[in-house]
Coordinates of C-alpha atoms in Angstrom, one line a residue:
Chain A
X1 CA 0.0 0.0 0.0
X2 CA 2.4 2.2 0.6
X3 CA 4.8 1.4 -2.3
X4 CA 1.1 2.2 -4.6
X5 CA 1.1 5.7 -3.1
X6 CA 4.7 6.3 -3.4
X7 CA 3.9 5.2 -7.8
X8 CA 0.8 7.4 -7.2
X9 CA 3.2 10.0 -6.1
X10 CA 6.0 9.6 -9.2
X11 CA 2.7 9.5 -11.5
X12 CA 1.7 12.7 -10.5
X13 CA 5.0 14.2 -11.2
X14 CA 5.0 12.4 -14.2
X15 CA 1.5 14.2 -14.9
X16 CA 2.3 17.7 -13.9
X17 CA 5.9 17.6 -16.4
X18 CA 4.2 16.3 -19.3
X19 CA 1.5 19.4 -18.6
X20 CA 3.9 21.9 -17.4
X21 CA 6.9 21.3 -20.1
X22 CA 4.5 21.4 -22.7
X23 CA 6.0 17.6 -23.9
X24 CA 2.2 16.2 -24.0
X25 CA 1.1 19.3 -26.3
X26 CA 0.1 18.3 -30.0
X27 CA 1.3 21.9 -31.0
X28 CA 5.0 21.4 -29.8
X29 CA 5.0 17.6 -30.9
X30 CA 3.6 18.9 -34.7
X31 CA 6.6 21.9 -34.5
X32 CA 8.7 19.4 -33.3
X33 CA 8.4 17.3 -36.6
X34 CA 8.4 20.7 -38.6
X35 CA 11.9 21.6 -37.3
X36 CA 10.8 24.4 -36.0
X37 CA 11.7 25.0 -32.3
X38 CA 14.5 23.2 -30.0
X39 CA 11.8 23.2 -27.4
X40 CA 11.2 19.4 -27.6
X41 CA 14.8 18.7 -28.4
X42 CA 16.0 20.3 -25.8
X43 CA 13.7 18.7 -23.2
X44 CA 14.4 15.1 -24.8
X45 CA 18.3 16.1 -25.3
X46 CA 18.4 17.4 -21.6
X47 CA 16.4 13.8 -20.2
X48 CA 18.4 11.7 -21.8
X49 CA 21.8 14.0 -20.8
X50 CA 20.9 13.7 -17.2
X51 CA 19.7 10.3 -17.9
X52 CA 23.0 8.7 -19.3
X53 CA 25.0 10.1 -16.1
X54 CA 22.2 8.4 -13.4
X55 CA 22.2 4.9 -15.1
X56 CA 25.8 5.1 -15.7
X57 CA 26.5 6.1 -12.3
X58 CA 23.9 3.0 -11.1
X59 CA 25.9 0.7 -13.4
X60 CA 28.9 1.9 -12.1
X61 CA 28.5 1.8 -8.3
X62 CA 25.9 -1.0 -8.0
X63 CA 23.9 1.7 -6.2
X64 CA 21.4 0.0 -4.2
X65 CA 17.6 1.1 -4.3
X66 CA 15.6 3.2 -2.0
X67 CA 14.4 0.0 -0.8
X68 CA 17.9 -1.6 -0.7
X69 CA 18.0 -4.2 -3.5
X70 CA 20.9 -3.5 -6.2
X71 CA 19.0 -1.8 -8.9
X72 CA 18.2 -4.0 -12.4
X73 CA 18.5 -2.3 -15.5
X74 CA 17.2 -4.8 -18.2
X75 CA 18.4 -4.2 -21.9
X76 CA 16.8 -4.1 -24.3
X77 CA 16.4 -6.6 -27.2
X78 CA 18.9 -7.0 -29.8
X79 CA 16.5 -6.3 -32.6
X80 CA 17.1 -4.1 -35.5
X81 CA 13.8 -4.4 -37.9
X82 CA 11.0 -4.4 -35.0
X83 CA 12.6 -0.6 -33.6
X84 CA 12.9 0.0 -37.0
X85 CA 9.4 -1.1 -38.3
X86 CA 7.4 -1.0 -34.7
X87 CA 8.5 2.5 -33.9
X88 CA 7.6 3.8 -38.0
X89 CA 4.2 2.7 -37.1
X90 CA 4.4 4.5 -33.9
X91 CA 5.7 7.8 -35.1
X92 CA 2.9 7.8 -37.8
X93 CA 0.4 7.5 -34.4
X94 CA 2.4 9.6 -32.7
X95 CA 2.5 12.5 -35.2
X96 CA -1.1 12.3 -36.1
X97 CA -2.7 12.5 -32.6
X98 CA 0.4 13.9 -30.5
X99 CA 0.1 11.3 -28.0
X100 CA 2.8 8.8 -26.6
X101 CA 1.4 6.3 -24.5
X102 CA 2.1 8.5 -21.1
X103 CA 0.6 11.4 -22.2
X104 CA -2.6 9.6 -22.9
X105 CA -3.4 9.6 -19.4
X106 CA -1.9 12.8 -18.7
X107 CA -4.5 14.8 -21.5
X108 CA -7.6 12.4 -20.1
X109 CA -6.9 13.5 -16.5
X110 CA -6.5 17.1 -17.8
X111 CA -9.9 16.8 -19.7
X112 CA -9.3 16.2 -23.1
X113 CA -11.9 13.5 -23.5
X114 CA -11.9 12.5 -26.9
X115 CA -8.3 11.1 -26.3
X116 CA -10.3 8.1 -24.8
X117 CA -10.9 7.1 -28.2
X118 CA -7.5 7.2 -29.0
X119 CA -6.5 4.6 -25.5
X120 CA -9.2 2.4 -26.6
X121 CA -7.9 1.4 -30.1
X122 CA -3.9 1.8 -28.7
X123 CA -5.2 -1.5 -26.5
X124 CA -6.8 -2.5 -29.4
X125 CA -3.6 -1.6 -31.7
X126 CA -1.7 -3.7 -28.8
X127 CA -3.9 -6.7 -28.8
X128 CA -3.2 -7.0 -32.6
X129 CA 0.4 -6.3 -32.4
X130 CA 0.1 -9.3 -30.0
X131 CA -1.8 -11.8 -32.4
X132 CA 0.2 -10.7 -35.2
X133 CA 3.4 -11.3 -34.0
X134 CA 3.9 -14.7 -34.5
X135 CA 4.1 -13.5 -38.3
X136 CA 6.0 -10.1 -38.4
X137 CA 9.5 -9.5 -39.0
X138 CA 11.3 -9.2 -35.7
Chain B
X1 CA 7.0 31.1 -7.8
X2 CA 6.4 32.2 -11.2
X3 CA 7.8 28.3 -12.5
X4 CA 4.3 26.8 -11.0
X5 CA 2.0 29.0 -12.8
X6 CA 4.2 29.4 -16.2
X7 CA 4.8 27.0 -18.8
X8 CA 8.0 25.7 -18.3
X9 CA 11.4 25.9 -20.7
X10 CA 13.1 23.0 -21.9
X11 CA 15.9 23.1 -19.6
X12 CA 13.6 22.5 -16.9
X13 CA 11.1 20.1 -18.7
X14 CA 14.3 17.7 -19.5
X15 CA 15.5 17.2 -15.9
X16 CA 12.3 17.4 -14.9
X17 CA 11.5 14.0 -16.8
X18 CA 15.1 13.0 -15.7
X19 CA 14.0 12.8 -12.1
X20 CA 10.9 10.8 -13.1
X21 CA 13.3 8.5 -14.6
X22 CA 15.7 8.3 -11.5
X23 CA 13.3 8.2 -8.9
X24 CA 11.2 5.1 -10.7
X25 CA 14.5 2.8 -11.4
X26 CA 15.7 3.8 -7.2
X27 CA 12.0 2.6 -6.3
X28 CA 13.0 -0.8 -8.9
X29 CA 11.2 0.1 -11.4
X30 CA 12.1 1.2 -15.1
X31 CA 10.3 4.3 -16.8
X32 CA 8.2 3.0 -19.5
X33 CA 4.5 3.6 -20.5
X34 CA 3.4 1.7 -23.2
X35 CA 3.8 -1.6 -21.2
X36 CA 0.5 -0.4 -19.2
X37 CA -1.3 -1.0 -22.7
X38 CA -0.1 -4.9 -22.6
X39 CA -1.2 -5.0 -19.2
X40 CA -5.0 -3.9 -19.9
X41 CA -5.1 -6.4 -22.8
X42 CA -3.9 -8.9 -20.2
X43 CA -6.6 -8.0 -17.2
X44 CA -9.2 -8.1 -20.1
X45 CA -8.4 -12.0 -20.5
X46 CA -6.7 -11.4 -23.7
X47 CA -3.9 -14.0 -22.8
X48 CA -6.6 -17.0 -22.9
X49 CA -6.6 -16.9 -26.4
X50 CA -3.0 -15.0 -27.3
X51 CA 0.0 -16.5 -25.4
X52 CA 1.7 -12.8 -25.9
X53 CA -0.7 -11.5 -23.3
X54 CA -0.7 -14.6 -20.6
X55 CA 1.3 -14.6 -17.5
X56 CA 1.0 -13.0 -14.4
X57 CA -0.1 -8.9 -15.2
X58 CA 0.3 -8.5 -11.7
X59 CA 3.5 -7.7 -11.4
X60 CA 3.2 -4.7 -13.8
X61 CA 0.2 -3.3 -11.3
X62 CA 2.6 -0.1 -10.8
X63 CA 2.3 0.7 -13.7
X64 CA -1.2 1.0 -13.8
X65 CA -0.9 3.2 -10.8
X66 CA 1.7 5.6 -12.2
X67 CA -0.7 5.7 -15.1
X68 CA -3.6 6.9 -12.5
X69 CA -1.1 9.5 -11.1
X70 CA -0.4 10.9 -14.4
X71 CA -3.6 11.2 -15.2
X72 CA -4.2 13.2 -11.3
X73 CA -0.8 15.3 -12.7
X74 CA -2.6 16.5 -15.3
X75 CA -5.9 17.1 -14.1
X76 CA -3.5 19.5 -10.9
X77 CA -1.7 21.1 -13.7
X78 CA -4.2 22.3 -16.0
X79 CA -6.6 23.6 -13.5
X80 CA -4.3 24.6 -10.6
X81 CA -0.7 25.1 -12.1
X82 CA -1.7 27.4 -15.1
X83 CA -2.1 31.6 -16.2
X84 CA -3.9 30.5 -19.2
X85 CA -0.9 31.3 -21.0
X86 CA 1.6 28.6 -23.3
X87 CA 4.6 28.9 -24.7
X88 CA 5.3 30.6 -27.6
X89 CA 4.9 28.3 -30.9
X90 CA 6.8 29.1 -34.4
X91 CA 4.6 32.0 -36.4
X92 CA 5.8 29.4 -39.6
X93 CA 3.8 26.9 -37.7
X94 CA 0.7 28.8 -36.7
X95 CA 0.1 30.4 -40.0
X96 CA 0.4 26.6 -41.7
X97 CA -1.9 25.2 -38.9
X98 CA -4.0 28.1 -39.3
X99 CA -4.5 26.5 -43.1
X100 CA -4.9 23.4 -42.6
X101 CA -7.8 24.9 -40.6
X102 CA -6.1 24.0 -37.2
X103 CA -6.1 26.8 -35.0
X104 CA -4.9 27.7 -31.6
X105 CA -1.3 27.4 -32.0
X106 CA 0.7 29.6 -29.4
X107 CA -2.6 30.1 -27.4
X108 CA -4.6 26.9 -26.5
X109 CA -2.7 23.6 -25.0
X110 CA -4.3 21.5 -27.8
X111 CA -6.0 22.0 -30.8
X112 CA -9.6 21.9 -30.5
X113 CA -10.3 20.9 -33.6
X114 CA -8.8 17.7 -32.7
X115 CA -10.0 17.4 -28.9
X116 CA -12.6 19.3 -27.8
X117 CA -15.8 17.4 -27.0
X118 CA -17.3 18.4 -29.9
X119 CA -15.3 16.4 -31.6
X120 CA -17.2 13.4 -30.7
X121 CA -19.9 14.2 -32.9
X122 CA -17.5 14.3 -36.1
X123 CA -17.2 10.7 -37.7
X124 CA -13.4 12.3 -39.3
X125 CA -12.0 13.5 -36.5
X126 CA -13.1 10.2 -34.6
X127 CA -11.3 8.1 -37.6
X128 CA -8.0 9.9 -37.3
X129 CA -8.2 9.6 -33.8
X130 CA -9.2 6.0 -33.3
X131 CA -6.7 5.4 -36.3
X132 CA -3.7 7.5 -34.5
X133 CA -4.5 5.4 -31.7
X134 CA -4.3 1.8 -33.3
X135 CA -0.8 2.9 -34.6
X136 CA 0.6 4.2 -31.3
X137 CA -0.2 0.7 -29.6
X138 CA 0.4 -1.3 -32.5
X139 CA 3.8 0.4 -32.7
X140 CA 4.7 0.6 -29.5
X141 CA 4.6 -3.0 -28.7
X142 CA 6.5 -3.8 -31.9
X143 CA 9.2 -1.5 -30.8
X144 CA 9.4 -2.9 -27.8
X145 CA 8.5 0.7 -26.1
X146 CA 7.9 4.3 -26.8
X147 CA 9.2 7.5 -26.2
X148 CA 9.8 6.9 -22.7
X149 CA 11.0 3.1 -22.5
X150 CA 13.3 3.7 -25.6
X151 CA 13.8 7.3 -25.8
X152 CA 14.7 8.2 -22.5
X153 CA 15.5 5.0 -20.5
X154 CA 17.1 3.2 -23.4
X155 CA 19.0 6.1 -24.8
X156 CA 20.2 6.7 -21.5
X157 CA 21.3 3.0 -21.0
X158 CA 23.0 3.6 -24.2
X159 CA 21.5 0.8 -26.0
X160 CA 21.4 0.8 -29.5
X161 CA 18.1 -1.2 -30.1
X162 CA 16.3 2.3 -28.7
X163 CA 18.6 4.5 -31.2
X164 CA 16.8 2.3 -33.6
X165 CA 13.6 2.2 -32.2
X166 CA 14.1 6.8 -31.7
X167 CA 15.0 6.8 -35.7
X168 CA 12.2 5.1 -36.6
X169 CA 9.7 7.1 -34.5
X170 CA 11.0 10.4 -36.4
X171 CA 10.7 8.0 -39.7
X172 CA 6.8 7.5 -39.5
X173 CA 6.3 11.3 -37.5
X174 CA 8.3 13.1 -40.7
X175 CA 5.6 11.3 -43.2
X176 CA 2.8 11.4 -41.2
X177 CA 3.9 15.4 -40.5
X178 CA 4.8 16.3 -43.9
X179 CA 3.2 14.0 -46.4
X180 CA 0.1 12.6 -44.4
X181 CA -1.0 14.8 -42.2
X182 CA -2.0 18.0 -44.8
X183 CA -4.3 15.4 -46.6
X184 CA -5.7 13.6 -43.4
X185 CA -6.7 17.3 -41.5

């Protein structure tokens, strides 16, 4: 229970950034893709900056959770066409309604309703990604 | 002060997201979004039929519960944590928004023409959106994650298959962007 309020906690963080930096606005994600402004560059080049220096310093230390387990960084897969292919398709989605799959929430709890629509079919997209797979290039 | 009410700059949106990222893998977790959509297909009984979707969904129940916070984020941040204003968007941008008959740029957070309730009475709009949807978590899972499993904890764990993944997310946004999106709006 408490461990849920403390993730309650980080999600509401979570929720306030993706608001307050502007990183969940369709405007900035379209202007993005333009070229236009370094805004989202600079917030994605800044995270990932700070980003590289905390997990390397993790890696580097075996620095121990808050909880006091060493903390697990699991790679990723060593694929090159399903990045390639899976994240095409997801930059088409992405592009077209402005939302990564975090944001989604983010715009519901901020009252942007119709973006229920858009949750509903990314389970659905999911659920086909996951009876599909079998036969797509991995 | 002034940093709760005003939209924030880049340089404090970035490490912003940077301490999301530290503070879920020093409570053993990883930062990662899209998973959440794998889990819902999984609580909805999906994995009787698709062995993808089987196993124990349990263990990704934080997940569901950041997604909840984020969701209580926004809702604080767009009716507590705002002047009304946001940041300042390209004039290039607004005047070709402006005619592709999407307005708003530089003043609303979203474009209403996309969002607003009203929306749900317009078959089109519902298409794109149901449509943008479907690609987002048919994408997603193919990838293997989205902007914040790859993008920011993958990138950051240096690991090429999200360098991958982060090129082909600006593959399909440059199309949809420039090629798609003029004839889809």
């Amino acid at each position: 229970m408490k461990r849920a309020l403390i993730y309650f906690f980080i999600g509401i963080l979570f929720g306030i950034t993706m608001i307050k930096s502007e990183a969940a606005s369709w405007f900035r994600i379209y202007e993005m893709f333009q070229f236009k402004s370094f805004h989202m560059y600079g917030i994605i080049g800044a995270a990932v900056g700070l980003g590289v220096l905390i997990t390397q310093l993790i890696k580097r230390f075996k620095l121990r959770s808050f909880f006091g387990a060493e903390i697990q960084i699991t790679p990723k897969a060593k694929l090159v066409k399903a990045p390639l292919i899976g994240g095409a398709i997801f930059g088409l989605g992405w592009a077209l309604t402005g939302a990564c799959p975090g944001p989604i929430y983010v715009l519901i709890g901020s009252g942007y309703f119709p973006l229920v629509i858009v949750l509903a079919f990314a389970v659905l997209g999911t659920l086909c990604y996951g009876w599909l797979k079998p036969r797509l290039p991995h | 002060m002034e940093l709760l009410f005003e939209p924030w700059p880049w340089y404090i949106g970035g490490p912003a997201i940077a301490i999301i990222l530290f503070l879920l893998l020093f409570t053993e977790k990883r930062f990662g979004m899209s998973t959440n959509l794998k889990t819902l297909c999984s609580i909805a009984g999906a994995g009787k039929k698709i062995p993808f979707f089987a196993g124990d969904w349990k263990s990704n129940r934080w997940g569901l519960i950041v997604a909840l916070g984020a969701a209580a984020g926004g809702f604080i941040a767009s009716n507590y944590m705002t002047n009304g204003t946001v940041g300042v968007i390209h004039s290039d941008v607004v005047t070709t928004l402006n005619e592709m008959g999407i307005a708003g740029a530089g003043k609303d957070f979203m474009p209403a023409a996309l969002f607003s309730t009203d929306v749900l009475q317009q078959p089109k709009v519902i298409a794109l959106l149901a449509l943008g949807g479907f690609l987002v978590g048919f994408g997603t899972r193919y990838a293997g994650g989205c902007t914040s499993g790859h993008a920011i904890s993958g990138l950051s764990d240096l690991q090429w298959p999200s360098l991958v993944a982060v090129i082909g997310f600006f593959i399909g946004g440059l199309i949809m962007n420039h090629y798609l999106l003029p004839y889809l709006l």
